Short mmCIF file of C-alpha atoms in Angstrom, two decimals:
data_model
loop_
_atom_site.label_atom_id
_atom_site.label_comp_id
_atom_site.label_asym_id
_atom_site.label_seq_id
_atom_site.Cartn_x
_atom_site.Cartn_y
_atom_site.Cartn_z
CA UNK A 238 -0.05 0.01 0.03
CA UNK A 239 2.82 2.50 0.88
CA UNK A 240 4.60 1.67 -2.43
CA UNK A 241 1.40 2.33 -4.34
CA UNK A 242 0.87 5.66 -2.53
CA UNK A 243 4.35 6.86 -3.45
CA UNK A 244 3.92 5.91 -7.01
CA UNK A 245 0.34 7.05 -7.42
CA UNK A 246 -0.62 10.21 -5.33
CA UNK A 247 -4.06 10.04 -3.91
CA UNK A 248 -6.91 12.53 -4.03
CA UNK A 249 -6.22 15.31 -1.49
CA UNK A 250 -9.81 15.16 -0.20
CA UNK A 251 -11.08 11.61 -0.11
CA UNK A 252 -7.80 9.60 -0.59
CA UNK A 253 -9.00 7.87 -3.78
CA UNK A 254 -6.31 6.46 -6.07
CA UNK A 255 -8.39 7.80 -9.01
CA UNK A 256 -6.52 11.07 -8.87
CA UNK A 257 -5.59 13.13 -11.93
CA UNK A 258 -3.59 16.27 -12.82
CA UNK A 259 -5.97 18.37 -10.66
CA UNK A 260 -4.55 16.60 -7.48
CA UNK A 261 -8.12 15.51 -6.75
CA UNK A 262 -10.46 12.83 -8.02
CA UNK A 263 -13.15 14.02 -10.42
CA UNK A 264 -15.91 14.34 -7.77
CA UNK A 265 -13.72 16.20 -5.22
CA UNK A 266 -12.29 18.57 -7.80
CA UNK A 267 -15.84 19.60 -8.68
CA UNK A 268 -16.85 20.14 -5.06
CA UNK A 269 -13.59 21.54 -3.64
CA UNK A 270 -12.08 23.50 -6.58
CA UNK A 271 -14.56 23.97 -9.43
CA UNK A 272 -17.24 25.54 -7.26
CA UNK A 273 -14.66 27.87 -5.78
CA UNK A 274 -13.38 28.83 -9.21
CA UNK A 275 -16.94 29.61 -10.33
CA UNK A 276 -17.48 31.99 -7.35
CA UNK A 277 -14.00 33.65 -7.28
CA UNK A 278 -13.30 37.09 -8.41
CA UNK A 279 -9.77 36.39 -9.76
CA UNK A 280 -8.16 39.75 -9.07
CA UNK A 281 -7.99 42.58 -6.62
CA UNK A 282 -6.33 46.02 -6.54
CA UNK A 283 -5.08 47.59 -3.36
CA UNK A 284 -1.70 49.13 -3.71
CA UNK A 285 -0.94 47.03 -6.78
CA UNK A 286 -2.60 44.91 -9.48
CA UNK A 287 -2.90 41.29 -8.42
CA UNK A 288 -4.47 38.45 -10.37
CA UNK A 289 -4.95 35.01 -8.71
CA UNK A 290 -6.76 31.79 -9.23
CA UNK A 291 -7.85 30.68 -5.74
CA UNK A 292 -8.49 32.60 -2.54
CA UNK A 293 -7.12 30.60 0.40
CA UNK A 294 -8.73 32.11 3.45
CA UNK A 295 -7.27 31.53 6.84
CA UNK A 296 -8.61 28.38 8.60
CA UNK A 297 -10.98 27.84 5.76
CA UNK A 298 -10.00 24.66 3.89
CA UNK A 299 -7.74 21.82 4.70
CA UNK A 300 -8.02 20.66 1.11
CA UNK A 301 -6.39 23.93 -0.16
CA UNK A 302 -3.59 23.60 2.42
CA UNK A 303 -2.85 20.05 1.24
CA UNK A 304 -3.05 21.24 -2.37
CA UNK A 305 -0.34 23.89 -1.79
CA UNK A 306 1.78 21.40 0.01
CA UNK A 307 1.44 18.85 -2.84
CA UNK A 308 2.23 21.55 -5.45
CA UNK A 309 5.48 22.17 -3.67
CA UNK A 310 6.54 18.58 -4.00
CA UNK A 311 8.75 17.27 -6.83
CA UNK A 312 6.12 15.23 -8.60
CA UNK A 313 3.51 17.94 -9.27
CA UNK A 314 4.59 19.37 -12.58
CA UNK A 315 1.42 18.26 -14.41
CA UNK A 316 -0.61 19.97 -11.83
CA UNK A 317 1.21 23.25 -12.47
CA UNK A 318 0.53 22.79 -16.19
CA UNK A 319 -3.18 22.13 -15.48
CA UNK A 320 -3.75 25.10 -13.24
CA UNK A 321 -1.56 27.47 -15.20
CA UNK A 322 -3.90 26.77 -18.20
CA UNK A 323 -7.00 27.50 -16.12
CA UNK A 324 -5.41 30.69 -14.81
CA UNK A 325 -4.50 31.81 -18.37
CA UNK A 326 -8.01 31.10 -19.76
CA UNK A 327 -9.70 32.96 -16.96
CA UNK A 328 -7.50 36.05 -17.08
CA UNK A 329 -7.98 36.23 -20.83
CA UNK A 330 -11.72 35.55 -20.86
CA UNK A 331 -12.72 37.38 -17.62
CA UNK A 332 -10.16 40.21 -17.32
CA UNK A 333 -9.28 40.64 -21.06
CA UNK A 334 -5.71 40.99 -19.98
CA UNK A 335 -3.30 42.46 -22.65
CA UNK A 336 -0.03 40.52 -22.49
CA UNK A 337 1.41 42.58 -25.35
CA UNK A 338 2.01 45.46 -22.94
CA UNK A 339 4.70 43.45 -21.07
CA UNK A 340 8.32 42.44 -21.86
CA UNK A 341 8.72 39.36 -19.72
CA UNK A 342 7.62 37.18 -16.82
CA UNK A 343 9.74 37.36 -13.64
CA UNK A 344 9.42 34.64 -10.97
CA UNK A 345 9.76 35.80 -7.35
CA UNK A 346 12.43 33.83 -5.53
CA UNK A 347 11.23 31.54 -2.78
CA UNK A 348 12.40 31.19 0.79
CA UNK A 349 14.99 28.61 -0.24
CA UNK A 350 17.28 28.30 -3.19
CA UNK A 351 15.68 25.01 -4.00
CA UNK A 352 12.20 26.58 -4.25
CA UNK A 353 11.20 26.57 -7.86
CA UNK A 354 7.47 26.81 -7.71
CA UNK A 355 7.15 30.32 -9.01
CA UNK A 356 9.51 29.43 -11.82
CA UNK A 357 7.34 26.35 -12.78
CA UNK A 358 4.23 28.58 -12.86
CA UNK A 359 6.12 31.22 -14.89
CA UNK A 360 7.40 28.62 -17.37
CA UNK A 361 3.91 27.34 -18.06
CA UNK A 362 2.60 30.82 -18.48
CA UNK A 363 5.47 31.52 -20.85
CA UNK A 364 4.42 28.67 -23.08
CA UNK A 365 0.88 30.05 -23.18
CA UNK A 366 1.64 33.76 -23.64
CA UNK A 367 4.95 33.66 -25.64
CA UNK A 368 6.56 35.98 -23.07
CA UNK A 369 10.11 34.98 -22.05
CA UNK A 370 10.93 34.14 -18.45
CA UNK A 371 13.86 36.00 -16.86
CA UNK A 372 15.17 34.77 -13.49
CA UNK A 373 16.57 38.17 -12.51
CA UNK A 374 16.25 38.23 -8.68
CA UNK A 375 17.77 36.72 -5.66
CA UNK A 376 16.53 36.78 -2.11
CA UNK A 377 19.00 37.89 0.51
CA UNK A 378 19.96 35.26 3.00
CA UNK A 379 19.39 36.01 6.73
CA UNK A 380 20.86 34.68 9.87
CA UNK A 381 18.97 32.31 12.17
CA UNK A 382 18.34 35.15 14.66
CA UNK A 383 15.40 36.23 12.60
CA UNK A 384 13.31 33.40 14.05
CA UNK A 385 13.03 35.45 17.23
CA UNK A 386 11.76 38.51 15.32
CA UNK A 387 8.13 39.50 14.84
CA UNK A 388 6.58 39.28 11.38
CA UNK A 389 6.95 43.05 10.97
CA UNK A 390 10.61 42.93 11.84
CA UNK A 391 11.18 40.00 9.45
CA UNK A 392 9.53 42.01 6.63
CA UNK A 393 11.93 44.83 7.16
CA UNK A 394 14.97 42.40 7.03
CA UNK A 395 13.81 40.72 3.83
CA UNK A 396 15.33 42.07 0.69
CA UNK A 397 15.54 41.17 -2.95
CA UNK A 398 18.29 42.17 -5.37
CA UNK A 399 19.20 41.87 -9.03
CA UNK A 400 21.54 38.91 -9.54
CA UNK A 401 23.42 40.96 -12.17
CA UNK A 402 23.15 44.76 -11.84
CA UNK A 403 24.35 45.10 -15.45
CA UNK A 404 21.47 43.05 -16.86
CA UNK A 405 19.23 44.55 -19.52
CA UNK A 406 16.64 46.85 -17.90
CA UNK A 407 13.07 45.71 -17.84
CA UNK A 408 10.33 48.18 -16.99
CA UNK A 409 7.01 46.51 -17.90
CA UNK A 410 7.02 43.03 -16.52
CA UNK A 411 4.64 40.45 -14.95
CA UNK A 412 5.78 39.04 -11.72
CA UNK A 413 4.86 35.45 -10.80
CA UNK A 414 4.50 33.71 -7.46
CA UNK A 415 2.71 30.70 -6.03
CA UNK A 416 1.10 32.44 -3.02
CA UNK A 417 0.60 36.16 -2.33
CA UNK A 418 -0.28 37.37 1.12
CA UNK A 419 0.58 41.06 1.68
CA UNK A 420 2.39 41.60 -1.63
CA UNK A 421 5.44 42.96 0.21
CA UNK A 422 7.77 40.54 -1.65
CA UNK A 423 6.31 41.66 -5.05
CA UNK A 424 6.72 45.41 -4.17
CA UNK A 425 10.34 44.89 -3.16
CA UNK A 426 11.04 42.82 -6.34
CA UNK A 427 9.44 45.47 -8.58
CA UNK A 428 11.52 48.10 -6.80
CA UNK A 429 14.71 46.10 -7.33
CA UNK A 430 14.31 46.12 -11.10
CA UNK A 431 12.98 49.76 -11.22
CA UNK A 432 9.69 48.45 -12.64
CA UNK A 433 6.58 50.38 -13.47
CA UNK A 434 4.05 50.97 -10.73
CA UNK A 435 1.50 49.38 -13.09
CA UNK A 436 3.28 45.99 -13.14
CA UNK A 437 1.01 43.21 -12.01
CA UNK A 438 1.65 40.10 -9.89
CA UNK A 439 0.12 36.70 -10.85
CA UNK A 440 -0.27 33.92 -8.34
CA UNK A 441 -2.17 30.68 -8.05
CA UNK A 442 -3.25 31.55 -4.53
CA UNK A 443 -4.18 34.71 -2.57
CA UNK A 444 -4.02 34.29 1.24
CA UNK A 445 -5.54 37.41 2.93
CA UNK A 446 -4.04 38.29 6.26
CA UNK A 447 -7.48 38.78 7.86
#
């Protein structure tokens, strides 16, 4: 049974082995994800333009938490392909988004160097939009002492920089991440490249603070 589980991931909701690229079985996808997609407003504008696929409210759904955890695993590429296509179709059909205004897609670096989730999402969107992906940014490493700091103090210590300051300058870009909470990482990344204030951020998930 354990060997079968490792080779064939189960549905995140019911545990069925009839799991597909959605990470759910057909029935659970319709009840857990499709209904949510049908009711979602896939964007919001506060201090910046943010377009997302699923709203992950605090303490709302264990299935979404498990979905994000599975997407961060090494065997979820087909799920990224599947949800990137849904995102692309929705933003084109619902928001009439004009990709021609932008030069490139820029993935936001994760908390670890091995984190490639935003890059996976960006790569799939690149295949759909024709925009190139440029991995321009690096996240500054911090000492272990930051574990004792508050969330606000950590935010002030988190910085992003250009990997190569001499790189070609990009002004109009689309930033890509897996989860957006406050948007602070996006704002810092956009500032690091000297990007336009109109640059948007795309993510699969939006997790409101409150």
